[in-house]
Structure formats: C-alpha cells, structure tokens
mmCIF file of C-alpha atoms in Angstrom:
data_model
loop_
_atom_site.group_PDB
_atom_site.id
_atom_site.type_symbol
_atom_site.label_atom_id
_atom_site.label_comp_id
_atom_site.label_asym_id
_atom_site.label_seq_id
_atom_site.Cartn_x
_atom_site.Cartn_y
_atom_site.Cartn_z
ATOM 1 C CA UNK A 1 256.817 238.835 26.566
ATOM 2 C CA UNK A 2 258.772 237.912 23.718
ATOM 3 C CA UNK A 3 258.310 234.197 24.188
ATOM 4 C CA UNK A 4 254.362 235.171 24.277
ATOM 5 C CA UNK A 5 254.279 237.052 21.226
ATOM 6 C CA UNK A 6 255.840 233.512 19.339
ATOM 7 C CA UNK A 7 253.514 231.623 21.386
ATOM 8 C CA UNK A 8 250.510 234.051 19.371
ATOM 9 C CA UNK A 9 252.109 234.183 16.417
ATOM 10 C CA UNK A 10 252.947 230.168 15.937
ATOM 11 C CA UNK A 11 248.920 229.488 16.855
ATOM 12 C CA UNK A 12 247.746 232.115 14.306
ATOM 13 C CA UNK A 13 249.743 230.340 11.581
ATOM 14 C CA UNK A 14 248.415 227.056 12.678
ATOM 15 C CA UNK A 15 244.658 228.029 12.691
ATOM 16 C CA UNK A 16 244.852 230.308 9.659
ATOM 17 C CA UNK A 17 246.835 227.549 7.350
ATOM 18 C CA UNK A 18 243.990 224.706 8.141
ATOM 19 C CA UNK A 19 242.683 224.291 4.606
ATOM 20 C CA UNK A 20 238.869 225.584 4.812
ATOM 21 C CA UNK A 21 236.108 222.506 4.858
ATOM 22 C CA UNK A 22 234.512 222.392 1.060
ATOM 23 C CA UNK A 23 231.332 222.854 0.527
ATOM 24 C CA UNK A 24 229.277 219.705 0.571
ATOM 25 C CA UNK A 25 229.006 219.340 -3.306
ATOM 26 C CA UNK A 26 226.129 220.594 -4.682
ATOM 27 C CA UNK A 27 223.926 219.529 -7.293
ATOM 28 C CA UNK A 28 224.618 221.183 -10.807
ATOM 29 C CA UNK A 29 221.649 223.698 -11.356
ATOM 30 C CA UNK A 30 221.868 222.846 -15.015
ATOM 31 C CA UNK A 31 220.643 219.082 -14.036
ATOM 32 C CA UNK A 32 217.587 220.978 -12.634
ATOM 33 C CA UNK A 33 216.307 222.649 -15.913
ATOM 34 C CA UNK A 34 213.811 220.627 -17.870
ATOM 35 C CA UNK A 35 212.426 220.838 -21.296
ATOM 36 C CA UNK A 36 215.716 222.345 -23.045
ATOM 37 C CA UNK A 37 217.982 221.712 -25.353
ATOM 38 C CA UNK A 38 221.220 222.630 -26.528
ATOM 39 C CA UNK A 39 222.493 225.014 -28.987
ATOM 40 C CA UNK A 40 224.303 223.444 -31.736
ATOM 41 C CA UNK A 41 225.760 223.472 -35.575
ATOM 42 C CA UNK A 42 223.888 222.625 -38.798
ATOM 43 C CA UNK A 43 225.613 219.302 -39.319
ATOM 44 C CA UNK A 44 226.582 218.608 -36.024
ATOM 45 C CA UNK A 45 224.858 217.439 -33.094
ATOM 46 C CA UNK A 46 222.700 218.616 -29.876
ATOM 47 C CA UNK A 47 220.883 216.888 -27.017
ATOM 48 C CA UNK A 48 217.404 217.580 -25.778
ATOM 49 C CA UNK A 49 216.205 217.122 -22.106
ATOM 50 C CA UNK A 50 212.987 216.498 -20.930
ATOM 51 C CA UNK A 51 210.124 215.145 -18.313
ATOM 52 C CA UNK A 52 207.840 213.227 -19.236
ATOM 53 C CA UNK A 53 205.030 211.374 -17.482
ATOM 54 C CA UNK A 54 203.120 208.480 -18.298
ATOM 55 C CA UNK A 55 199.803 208.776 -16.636
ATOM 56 C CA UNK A 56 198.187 205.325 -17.354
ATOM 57 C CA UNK A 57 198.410 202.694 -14.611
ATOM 58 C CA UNK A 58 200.019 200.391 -16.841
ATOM 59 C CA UNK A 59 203.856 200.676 -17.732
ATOM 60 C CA UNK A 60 204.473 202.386 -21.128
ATOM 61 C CA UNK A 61 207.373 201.853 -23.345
ATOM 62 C CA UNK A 62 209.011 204.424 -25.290
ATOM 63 C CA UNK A 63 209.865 203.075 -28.969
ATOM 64 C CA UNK A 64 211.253 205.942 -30.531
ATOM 65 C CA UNK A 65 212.389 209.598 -31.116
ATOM 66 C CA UNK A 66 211.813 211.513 -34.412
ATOM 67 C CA UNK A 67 212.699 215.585 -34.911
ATOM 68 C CA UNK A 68 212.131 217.493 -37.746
ATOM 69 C CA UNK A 69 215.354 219.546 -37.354
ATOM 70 C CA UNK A 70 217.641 216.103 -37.076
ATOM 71 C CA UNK A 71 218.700 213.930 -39.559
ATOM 72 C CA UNK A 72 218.529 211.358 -37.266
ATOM 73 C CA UNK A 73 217.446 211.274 -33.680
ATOM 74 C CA UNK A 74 217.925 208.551 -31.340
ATOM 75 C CA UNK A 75 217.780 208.162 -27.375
ATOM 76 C CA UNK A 76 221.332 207.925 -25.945
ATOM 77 C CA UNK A 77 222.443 207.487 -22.253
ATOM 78 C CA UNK A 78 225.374 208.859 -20.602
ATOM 79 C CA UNK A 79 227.290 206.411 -18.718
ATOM 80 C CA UNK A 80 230.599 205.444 -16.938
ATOM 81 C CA UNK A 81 232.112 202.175 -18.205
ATOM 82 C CA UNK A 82 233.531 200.108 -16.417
ATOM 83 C CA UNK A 83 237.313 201.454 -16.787
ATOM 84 C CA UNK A 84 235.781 204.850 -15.626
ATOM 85 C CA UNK A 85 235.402 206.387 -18.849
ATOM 86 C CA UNK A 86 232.401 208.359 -19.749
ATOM 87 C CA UNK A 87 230.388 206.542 -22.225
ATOM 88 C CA UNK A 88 227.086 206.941 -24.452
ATOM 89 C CA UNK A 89 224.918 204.037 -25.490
ATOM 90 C CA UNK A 90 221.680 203.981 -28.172
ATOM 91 C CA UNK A 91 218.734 203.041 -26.167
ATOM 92 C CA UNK A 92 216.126 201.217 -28.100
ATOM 93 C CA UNK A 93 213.283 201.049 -25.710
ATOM 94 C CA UNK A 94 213.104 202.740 -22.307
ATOM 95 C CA UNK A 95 210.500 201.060 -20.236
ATOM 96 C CA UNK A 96 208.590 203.478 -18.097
ATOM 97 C CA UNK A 97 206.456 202.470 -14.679
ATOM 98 C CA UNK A 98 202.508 203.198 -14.200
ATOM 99 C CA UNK A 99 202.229 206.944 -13.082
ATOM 100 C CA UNK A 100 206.039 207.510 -12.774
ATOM 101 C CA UNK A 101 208.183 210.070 -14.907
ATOM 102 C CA UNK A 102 210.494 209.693 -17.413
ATOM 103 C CA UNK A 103 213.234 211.905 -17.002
ATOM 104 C CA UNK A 104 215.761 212.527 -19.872
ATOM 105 C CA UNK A 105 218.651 215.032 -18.587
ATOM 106 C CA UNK A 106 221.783 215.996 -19.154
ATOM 107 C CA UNK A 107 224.413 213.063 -17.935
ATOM 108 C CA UNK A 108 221.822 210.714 -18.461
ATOM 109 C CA UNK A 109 218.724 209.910 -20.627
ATOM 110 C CA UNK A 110 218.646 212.126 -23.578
ATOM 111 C CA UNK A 111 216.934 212.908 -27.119
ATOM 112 C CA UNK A 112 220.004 212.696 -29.480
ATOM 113 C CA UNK A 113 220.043 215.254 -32.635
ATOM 114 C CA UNK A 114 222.524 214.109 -34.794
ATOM 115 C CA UNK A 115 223.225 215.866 -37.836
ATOM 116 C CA UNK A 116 221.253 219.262 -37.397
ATOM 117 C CA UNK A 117 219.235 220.556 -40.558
ATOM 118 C CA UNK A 118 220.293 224.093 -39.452
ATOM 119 C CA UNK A 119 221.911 226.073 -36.700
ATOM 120 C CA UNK A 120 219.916 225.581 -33.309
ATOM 121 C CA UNK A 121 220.190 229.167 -31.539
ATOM 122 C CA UNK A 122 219.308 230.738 -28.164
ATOM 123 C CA UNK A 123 215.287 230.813 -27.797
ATOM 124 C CA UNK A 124 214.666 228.734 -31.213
ATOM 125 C CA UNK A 125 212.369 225.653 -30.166
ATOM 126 C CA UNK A 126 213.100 222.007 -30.933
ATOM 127 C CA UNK A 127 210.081 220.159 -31.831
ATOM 128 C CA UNK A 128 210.696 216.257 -30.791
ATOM 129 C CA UNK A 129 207.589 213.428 -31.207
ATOM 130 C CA UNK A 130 208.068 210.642 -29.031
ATOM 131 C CA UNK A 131 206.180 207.510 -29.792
ATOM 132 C CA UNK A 132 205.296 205.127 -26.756
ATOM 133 C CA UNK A 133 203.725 201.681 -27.032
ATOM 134 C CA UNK A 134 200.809 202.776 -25.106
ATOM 135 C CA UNK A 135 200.370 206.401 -25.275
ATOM 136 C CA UNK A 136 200.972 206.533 -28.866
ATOM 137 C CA UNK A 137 202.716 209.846 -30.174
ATOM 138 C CA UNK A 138 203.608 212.722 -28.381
ATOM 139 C CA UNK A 139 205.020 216.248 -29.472
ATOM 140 C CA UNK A 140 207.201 217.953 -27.349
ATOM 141 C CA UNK A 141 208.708 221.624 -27.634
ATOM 142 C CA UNK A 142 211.610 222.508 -25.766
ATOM 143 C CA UNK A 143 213.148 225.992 -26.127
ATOM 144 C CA UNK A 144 217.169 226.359 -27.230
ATOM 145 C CA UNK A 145 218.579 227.173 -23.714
ATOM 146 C CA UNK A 146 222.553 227.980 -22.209
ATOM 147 C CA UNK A 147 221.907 225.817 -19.044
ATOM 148 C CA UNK A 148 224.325 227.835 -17.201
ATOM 149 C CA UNK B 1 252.496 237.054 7.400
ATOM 150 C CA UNK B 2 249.705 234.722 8.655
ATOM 151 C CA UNK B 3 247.706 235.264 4.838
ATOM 152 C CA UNK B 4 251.587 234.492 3.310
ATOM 153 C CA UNK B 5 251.097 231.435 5.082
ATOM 154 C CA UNK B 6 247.756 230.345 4.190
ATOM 155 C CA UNK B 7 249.084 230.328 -0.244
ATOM 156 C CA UNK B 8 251.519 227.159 0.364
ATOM 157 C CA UNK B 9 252.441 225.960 -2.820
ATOM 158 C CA UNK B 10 250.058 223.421 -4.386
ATOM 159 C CA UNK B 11 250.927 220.031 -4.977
ATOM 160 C CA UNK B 12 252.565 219.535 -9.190
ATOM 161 C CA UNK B 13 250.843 216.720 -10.677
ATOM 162 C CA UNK B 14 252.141 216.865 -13.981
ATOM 163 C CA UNK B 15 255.322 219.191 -15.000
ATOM 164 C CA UNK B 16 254.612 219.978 -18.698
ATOM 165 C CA UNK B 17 256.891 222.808 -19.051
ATOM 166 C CA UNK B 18 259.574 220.536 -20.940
ATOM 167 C CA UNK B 19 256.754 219.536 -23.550
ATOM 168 C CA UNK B 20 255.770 221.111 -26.746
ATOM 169 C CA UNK B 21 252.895 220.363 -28.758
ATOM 170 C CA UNK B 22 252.360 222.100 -32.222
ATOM 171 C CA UNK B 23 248.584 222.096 -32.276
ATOM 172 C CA UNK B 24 246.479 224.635 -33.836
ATOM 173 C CA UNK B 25 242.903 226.691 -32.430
ATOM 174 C CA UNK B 26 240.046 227.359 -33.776
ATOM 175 C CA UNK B 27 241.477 230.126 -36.264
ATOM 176 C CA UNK B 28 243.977 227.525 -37.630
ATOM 177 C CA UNK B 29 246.351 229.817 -35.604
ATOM 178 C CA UNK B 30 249.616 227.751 -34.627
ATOM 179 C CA UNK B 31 249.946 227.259 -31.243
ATOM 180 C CA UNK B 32 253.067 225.870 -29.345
ATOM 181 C CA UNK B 33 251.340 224.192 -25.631
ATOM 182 C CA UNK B 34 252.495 224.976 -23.361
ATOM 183 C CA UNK B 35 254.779 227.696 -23.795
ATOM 184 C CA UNK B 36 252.470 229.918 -25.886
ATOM 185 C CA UNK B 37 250.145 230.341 -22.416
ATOM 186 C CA UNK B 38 253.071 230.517 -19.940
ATOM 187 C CA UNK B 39 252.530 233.347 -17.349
ATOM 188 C CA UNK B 40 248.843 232.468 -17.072
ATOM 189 C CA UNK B 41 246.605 229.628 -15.152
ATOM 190 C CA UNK B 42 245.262 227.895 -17.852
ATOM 191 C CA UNK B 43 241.760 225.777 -17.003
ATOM 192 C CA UNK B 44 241.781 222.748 -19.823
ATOM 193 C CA UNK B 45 238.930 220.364 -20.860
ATOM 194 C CA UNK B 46 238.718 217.550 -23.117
ATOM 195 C CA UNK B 47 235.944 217.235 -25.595
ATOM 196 C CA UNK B 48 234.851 216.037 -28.824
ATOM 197 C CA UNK B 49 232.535 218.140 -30.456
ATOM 198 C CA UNK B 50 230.313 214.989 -31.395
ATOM 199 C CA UNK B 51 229.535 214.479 -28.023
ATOM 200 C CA UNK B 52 226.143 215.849 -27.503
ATOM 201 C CA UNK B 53 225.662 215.470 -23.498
ATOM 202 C CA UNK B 54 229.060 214.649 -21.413
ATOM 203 C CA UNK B 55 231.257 217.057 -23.658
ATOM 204 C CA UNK B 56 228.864 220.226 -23.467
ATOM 205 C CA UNK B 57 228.912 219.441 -19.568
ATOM 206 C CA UNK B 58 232.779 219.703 -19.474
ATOM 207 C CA UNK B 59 232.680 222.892 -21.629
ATOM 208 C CA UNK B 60 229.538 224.566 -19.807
ATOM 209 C CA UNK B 61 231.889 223.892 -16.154
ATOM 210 C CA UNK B 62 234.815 226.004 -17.831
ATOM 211 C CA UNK B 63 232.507 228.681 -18.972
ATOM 212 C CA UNK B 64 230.864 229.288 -15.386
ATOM 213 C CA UNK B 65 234.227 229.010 -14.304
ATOM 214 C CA UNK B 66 235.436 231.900 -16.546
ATOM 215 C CA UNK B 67 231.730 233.660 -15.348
ATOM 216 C CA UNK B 68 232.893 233.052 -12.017
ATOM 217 C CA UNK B 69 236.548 234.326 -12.057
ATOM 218 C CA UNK B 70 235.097 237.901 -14.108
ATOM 219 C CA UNK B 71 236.607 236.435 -17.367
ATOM 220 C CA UNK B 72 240.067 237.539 -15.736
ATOM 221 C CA UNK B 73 243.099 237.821 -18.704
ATOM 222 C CA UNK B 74 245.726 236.106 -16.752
ATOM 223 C CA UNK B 75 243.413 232.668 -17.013
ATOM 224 C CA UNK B 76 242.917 231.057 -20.459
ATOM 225 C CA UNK B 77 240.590 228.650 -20.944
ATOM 226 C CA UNK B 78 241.338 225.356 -23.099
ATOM 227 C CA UNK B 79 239.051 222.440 -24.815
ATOM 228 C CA UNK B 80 241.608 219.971 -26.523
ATOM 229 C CA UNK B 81 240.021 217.912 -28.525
ATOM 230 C CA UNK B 82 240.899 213.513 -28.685
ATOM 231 C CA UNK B 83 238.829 213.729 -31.873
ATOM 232 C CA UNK B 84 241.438 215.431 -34.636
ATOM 233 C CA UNK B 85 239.696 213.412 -37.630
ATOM 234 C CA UNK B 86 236.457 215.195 -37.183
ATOM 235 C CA UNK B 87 237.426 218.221 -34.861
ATOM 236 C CA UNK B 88 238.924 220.865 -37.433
ATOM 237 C CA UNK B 89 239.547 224.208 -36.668
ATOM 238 C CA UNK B 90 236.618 224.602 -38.871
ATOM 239 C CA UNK B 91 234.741 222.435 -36.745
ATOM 240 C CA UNK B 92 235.856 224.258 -33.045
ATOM 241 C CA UNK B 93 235.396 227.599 -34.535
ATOM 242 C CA UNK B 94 231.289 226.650 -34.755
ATOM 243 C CA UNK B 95 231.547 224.982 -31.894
ATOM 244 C CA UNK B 96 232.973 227.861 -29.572
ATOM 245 C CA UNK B 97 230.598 230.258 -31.492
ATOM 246 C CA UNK B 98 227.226 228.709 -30.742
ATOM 247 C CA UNK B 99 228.882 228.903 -26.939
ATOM 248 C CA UNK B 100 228.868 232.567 -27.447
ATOM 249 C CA UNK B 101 232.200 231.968 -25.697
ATOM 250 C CA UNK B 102 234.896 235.170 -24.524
ATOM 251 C CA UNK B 103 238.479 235.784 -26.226
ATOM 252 C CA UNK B 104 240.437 233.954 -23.618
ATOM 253 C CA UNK B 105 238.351 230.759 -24.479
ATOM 254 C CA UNK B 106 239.809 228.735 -27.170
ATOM 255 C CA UNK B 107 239.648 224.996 -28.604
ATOM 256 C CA UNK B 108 242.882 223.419 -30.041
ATOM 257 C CA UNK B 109 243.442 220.296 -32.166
ATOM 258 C CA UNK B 110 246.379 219.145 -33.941
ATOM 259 C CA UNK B 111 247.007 216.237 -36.446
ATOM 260 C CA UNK B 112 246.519 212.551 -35.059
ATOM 261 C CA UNK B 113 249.717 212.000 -33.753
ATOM 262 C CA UNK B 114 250.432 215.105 -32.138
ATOM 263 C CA UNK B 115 246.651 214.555 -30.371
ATOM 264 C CA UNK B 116 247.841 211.021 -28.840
ATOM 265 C CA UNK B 117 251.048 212.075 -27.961
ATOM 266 C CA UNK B 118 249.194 215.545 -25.980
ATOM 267 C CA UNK B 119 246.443 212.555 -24.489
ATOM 268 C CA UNK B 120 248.893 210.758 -23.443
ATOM 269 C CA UNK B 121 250.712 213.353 -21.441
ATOM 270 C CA UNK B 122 248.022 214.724 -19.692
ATOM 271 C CA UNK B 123 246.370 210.889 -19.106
ATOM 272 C CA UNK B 124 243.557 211.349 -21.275
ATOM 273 C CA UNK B 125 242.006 208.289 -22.732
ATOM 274 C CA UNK B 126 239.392 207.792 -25.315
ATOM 275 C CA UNK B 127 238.398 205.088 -27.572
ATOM 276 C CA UNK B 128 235.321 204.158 -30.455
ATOM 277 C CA UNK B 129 232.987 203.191 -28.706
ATOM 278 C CA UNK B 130 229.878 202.388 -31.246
ATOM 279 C CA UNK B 131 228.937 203.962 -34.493
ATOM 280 C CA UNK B 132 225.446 204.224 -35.994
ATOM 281 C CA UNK B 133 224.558 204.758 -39.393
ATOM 282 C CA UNK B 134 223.173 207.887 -40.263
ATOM 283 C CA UNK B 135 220.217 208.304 -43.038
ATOM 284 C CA UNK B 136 222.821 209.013 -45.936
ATOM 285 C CA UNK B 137 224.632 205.581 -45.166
ATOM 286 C CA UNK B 138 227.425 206.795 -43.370
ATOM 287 C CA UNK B 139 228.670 205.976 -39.943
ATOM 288 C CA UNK B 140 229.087 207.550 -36.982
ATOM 289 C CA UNK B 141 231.278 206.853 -34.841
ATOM 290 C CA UNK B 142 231.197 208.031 -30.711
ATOM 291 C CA UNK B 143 233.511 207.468 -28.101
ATOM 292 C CA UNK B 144 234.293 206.581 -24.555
ATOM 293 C CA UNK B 145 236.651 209.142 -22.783
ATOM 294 C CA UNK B 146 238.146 210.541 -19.934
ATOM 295 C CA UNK B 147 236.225 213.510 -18.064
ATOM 296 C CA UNK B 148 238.637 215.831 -16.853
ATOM 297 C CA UNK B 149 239.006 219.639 -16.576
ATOM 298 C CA UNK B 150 242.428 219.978 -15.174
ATOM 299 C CA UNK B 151 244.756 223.432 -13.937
ATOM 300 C CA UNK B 152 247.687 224.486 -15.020
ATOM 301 C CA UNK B 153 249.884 227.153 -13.200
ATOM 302 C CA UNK B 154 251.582 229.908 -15.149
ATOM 303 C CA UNK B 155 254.912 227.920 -15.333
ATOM 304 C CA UNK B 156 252.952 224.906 -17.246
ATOM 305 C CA UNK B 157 252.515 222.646 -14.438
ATOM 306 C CA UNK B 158 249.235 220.528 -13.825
ATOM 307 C CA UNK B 159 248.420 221.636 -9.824
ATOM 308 C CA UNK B 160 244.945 220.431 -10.162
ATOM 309 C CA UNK B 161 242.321 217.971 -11.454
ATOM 310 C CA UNK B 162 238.707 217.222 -11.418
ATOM 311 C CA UNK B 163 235.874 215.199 -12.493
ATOM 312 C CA UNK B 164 235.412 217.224 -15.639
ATOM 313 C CA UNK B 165 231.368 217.327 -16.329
ATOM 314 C CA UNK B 166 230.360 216.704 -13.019
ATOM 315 C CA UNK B 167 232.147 218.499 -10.204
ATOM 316 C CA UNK B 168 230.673 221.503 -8.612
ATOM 317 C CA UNK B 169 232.159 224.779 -10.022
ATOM 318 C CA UNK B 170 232.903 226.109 -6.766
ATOM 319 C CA UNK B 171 235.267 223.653 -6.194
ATOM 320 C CA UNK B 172 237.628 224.750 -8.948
ATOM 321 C CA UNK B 173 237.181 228.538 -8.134
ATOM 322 C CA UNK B 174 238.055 228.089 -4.675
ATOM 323 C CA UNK B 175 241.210 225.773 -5.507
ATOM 324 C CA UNK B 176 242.470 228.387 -7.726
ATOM 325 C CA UNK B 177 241.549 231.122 -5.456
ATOM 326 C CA UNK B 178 244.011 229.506 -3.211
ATOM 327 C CA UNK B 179 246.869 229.997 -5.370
ATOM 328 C CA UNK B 180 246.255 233.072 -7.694
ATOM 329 C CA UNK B 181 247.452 236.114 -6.454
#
C-alpha cells in the first residue's frame, strides 16, 4: 500500500513538472493594423504605417515622402545586420510591382517623421504625400494610434 | 506538493546583484540598479528614444506585458537607454508621457560611461549606424542595437531573455508566471 502510494505520488511529480508546450508564436496584432502612426514629441520622432496599392499594370516607384508635421520625412527600413543587431536604413526608392501592395509596417517599411513640428497625440491625424514615378502624388491620412 | 514541484528554480543568466549603477529616471531621480528595485521582478528594455520603429516595438511588448500582469506593484518595468547624449531625463520624461505609461514604468539613463559600463553587463550592444542631415544642417545620427527585453528576479538576477520587439507577449507572461508567486 505504502509502496503504491510512492509509486502515485513519484508519477504525479513527473507528469505535473513537464514544462507545458508554448504556444506556437503568434503574429503581433500590432503588425496587423494599417494606416497608423505613432504618438510622439515635438522635436522628436514617430513612424507612420501604411498600405498602399499601385493599381497600374506597370511597376511604380516610390521617390519620396513629405509631411507637413515633420521637419523631415524619409522612408526607413527596419532590419537585422548581419551581427544580429537591429538596424534602420534610408530608402531612396522602393520599387513596387504592377497591381501588388506596398506595405510599410512596423519592423519594416516605414514613413519616418523626424523632428515633429508639435506633439502627435491619440486620434490626431498625420497627413503624409507620397510621390511615385508613375502615379504621381498621393495624400495619405493615418490617425495617431497605441497599436497595442 | 506536486504544484511545489512544478516552480523549480529558473535558470540565472546573469547575477547582477554585486553591481551598482548610479543612473538617473525620467525625474532626474537618482537611482542605484539594481539594488533600488530589489524585492521585485523587474522586466527591462533597451531603447533609444530616436528610434522611431524597433524601439517603440520593445517598449509597446513591456507595456502589454504590464496590461497583461494587471500592472502588479511587485514588477517594475525598465527602458535603459544606450543613447545618454540625446536621452535626458528631459527627453524619457516625454517619451514615457506620450506612452501614457503607469507609475511602475520608468526609463533610466546615466552619463556615458556609466551607460557602457550598464551595456556591457547586461550584453547590450549598439553602435552609429548612419546619420542624415536634417533641414537646419545638423546631423542625425541612428544606431544599430541589440533587441532585448530581459527578467530580472527580486534578488537582481537575469532568469530570462527574449527577442525584445518581436517575441510574442505571452511568452514572457507565462515564463514569469512560472516563477512569481
């Protein structure tokens, strides 16, 4: 009896110690929002994320990024060099296939405020013209937006 | 007995107990790391507020961590910035408020060589990567870094690390559910 109750006790321990299987990862919700941007600091800086599609059936090429609210905006990427740090680059042209999206989003492809005019806040809109080689100029608004 | 069993103590990384950093938040309060935040789990991130995309990332993970957890008091939550020259308390203090972010949320930097020597202890690299020149003339410089949120237990020991902008939150709230009682 008593050997039993060891025998019971010793396999509960065993099954209730294996270390639970994790959750295969998920994708952050955050890199599901589009058309946002991010709060930031007169002076400072803040990215803006968007989709956009070029819907000629020739490639497009997007030149450039002006906002009224930046000093200076710029495209940037988000990338991991090759010592595995994380890394941001100025694009200067982003080439972008017949009917196929651009997608600028967080960890990635994004509009790059730097030096804010004024305070970007929750629900104020960033107004962004993007100027393609084919499609000319386009505005965008995207709303100020906590992605979490 | 058997749920005794199942809290086996996590693996130390990194013993920081013996170190002391005099570093300073984003009130200009003095701040001795890691004594001043002993007795808690502290979640730490590494940012520089110039850092418009990877940065945020790192800091939005903590804050749905701290969402997560029901903003408990016996977990403080840390961005350290590798960018001292430009990262004032000033600086952090605008930063955290435009984060809307709780008490138990606060951003530390120190001089230069305090900053490297704190990098350096919890393997944090970072380095210029490129500047641009902004419309006044002026450059700006932006930087290549590690992306890490780590976890500290209450006695200042690193029991946890993760891919700081990118790993699912989950992840860290179920690690530290493992070992908070």
């Amino acid at each position: 009896m008593k050997k039993n109750f060891f025998l019971i006790l010793g396999i509960l321990l065993l099954t209730s110690c294996t270390k639970p299987k994790k959750k295969k990862p998920e994708i952050n919700p955050e890199n599901k929002l589009v058309n946002w941007a991010r709060p930031g600091v007169q002076g400072q800086m803040s990215g803006a994320y968007l989709v956009y599609r070029n819907e000629l059936s020739i490639p497009d090429t997007l030149m450039k990024a002006e906002s009224p609210q930046a000093n200076t905006t710029q495209i940037h990427e988000s990338y991991i060099t090759e010592d595995g740090l994380a890394g941001m680059r100025e694009m200067k042209q982003i080439i972008i296939p017949p009917n196929a999206d651009l997608v600028l989003e967080q960890g990635g492809l994004h509009v790059m405020l730097m030096n804010l005019k004024s305070d970007l806040s929750f629900d104020d809109t960033v107004h962004v013209t993007l100027t393609f080689s084919q499609a000319g100029e386009k505005n965008v608004h995207v709303p100020v937006k906590a992605p979490n | 007995m058997a749920f005794l069993a199942c809290k086996p103590a996590p693996k130390i990384i990194d013993d920081l107990s013996d170190r002391s950093f005099q570093v300073v938040n984003q009130n200009a309060e003095p701040v001795t790391f890691p004594d001043d935040y002993k007795g808690k789990y502290v979640i730490m991130g590494f940012i520089y507020t110039h850092c418009p995309d990877i940065c945020p990332l790192v800091t939005q993970n903590m804050i749905k961590v701290q969402k997560e957890l029901g903003t408990p008091d016996d977990v403080q939550f840390l961005g350290v910035t590798f960018d001292p020259k430009r990262d004032t308390p000033e600086v952090l203090k605008e930063y955290k408020t435009v984060f809307e972010l709780d008490k138990n949320f606060d951003f530390l930097t120190a001089d230069s060589t305090t900053i490297s020597a704190f990098m350096d202890s919890v393997r944090v690299r970072s380095q210029v990567s490129f500047s641009t020149t902004n419309e006044y003339g002026e450059k700006v410089y932006f930087m290549n870094h590690s992306d890490k949120i780590m976890v500290l237990d209450p006695k200042g020991r690193v029991i946890f690390e993760y891919g700081g902008s990118m790993t699912p939150v989950n992840y860290i709230v179920e690690d530290l559910g493992t070992v908070r009682r």
